[in-house]
């Protein structure tokens, strides 16, 4: 399989989302499975604009309870009600800035899967962890809390490669993906400064099942070029 997911982070409100999705449905995306992950407030616009296509809409996070006193959070049940197909959990920006831990990431993933959503769970080492030779130990720790599920995909996103323009070499990514796959037999996406120019080489690695794309997914031409490059 080859899955290309565009993580829009905190970009594109509902109007821009609707316009982007209207164009996305018309462009050549090749053979890849494609999903977009807009901010919460833009999910409904994306679901509506992409209705009747094979392009899935994912959220960027979800809470583990169905409802309750959790100000600012959104549950998996609410996402499912909206027609959202899946969700990212454990993105390194959530771990870094919003206190997500291996335990909360596992709870978010389990709740979303239980609700019937697909899940992209992010793992990856920081620069200092890699320099200290701890990459494998970090991946083992982060993956060990997740359980196999047919609807679970892992994204290997070395933190030092996200939004920095530095990307893991295909060999580095391949090694990390093999470690992850030895722990959990699920598809593994690579994420970290994927661009039209490096997508084909990365996606050609046998342990790389697609890409989670941040910055380059915000522009329709570069996102479509990445989708076409991944086969
Ligand atoms: C991401 O946000 O998951 C990501 C990989 O970002 P970028 O492609 O911009 O490095």
PDB file of C-alpha atoms in Angstrom, residues 4 13 23 44 50 64 66 93 100 111 115 122 128 130 150 165 181 190-191 196 203 205 207 216:
ATOM      1  CA  UNK A   4      -0.154   9.827   1.684  1.00  0.00           C
ATOM      2  CA  UNK A  13      -9.999  27.569   8.077  1.00  0.00           C
ATOM      3  CA  UNK A  23      -9.470  21.527  -6.403  1.00  0.00           C
ATOM      4  CA  UNK A  44     -17.006  19.451   8.288  1.00  0.00           C
ATOM      5  CA  UNK A  50     -14.756  15.492  -0.582  1.00  0.00           C
ATOM      6  CA  UNK A  64     -10.266   9.088  24.867  1.00  0.00           C
ATOM      7  CA  UNK A  66     -16.894   9.868  24.680  1.00  0.00           C
ATOM      8  CA  UNK A  93       3.927  18.770  18.355  1.00  0.00           C
ATOM      9  CA  UNK A 100       0.869  14.158  25.374  1.00  0.00           C
ATOM     10  CA  UNK A 111     -10.622   5.098  21.864  1.00  0.00           C
ATOM     11  CA  UNK A 115     -15.106   3.995  17.682  1.00  0.00           C
ATOM     12  CA  UNK A 122       3.110   9.125  15.425  1.00  0.00           C
ATOM     13  CA  UNK A 128      19.488  14.489  21.132  1.00  0.00           C
ATOM     14  CA  UNK A 130      19.399  10.062  18.059  1.00  0.00           C
ATOM     15  CA  UNK A 150      -6.258  -3.534  11.178  1.00  0.00           C
ATOM     16  CA  UNK A 165      13.943  20.833   5.817  1.00  0.00           C
ATOM     17  CA  UNK A 181       7.547  -3.374  12.038  1.00  0.00           C
ATOM     18  CA  UNK A 190       7.581   8.233   6.999  1.00  0.00           C
ATOM     19  CA  UNK A 191       7.160  11.878   8.039  1.00  0.00           C
ATOM     20  CA  UNK A 196       8.031  16.373  -4.222  1.00  0.00           C
ATOM     21  CA  UNK A 203       8.484   5.729  -0.703  1.00  0.00           C
ATOM     22  CA  UNK A 205      12.014   1.761   0.387  1.00  0.00           C
ATOM     23  CA  UNK A 207       9.507  -0.846   4.679  1.00  0.00           C
ATOM     24  CA  UNK A 216       4.315  20.440   1.610  1.00  0.00           C
TER      25      UNK A 216
END
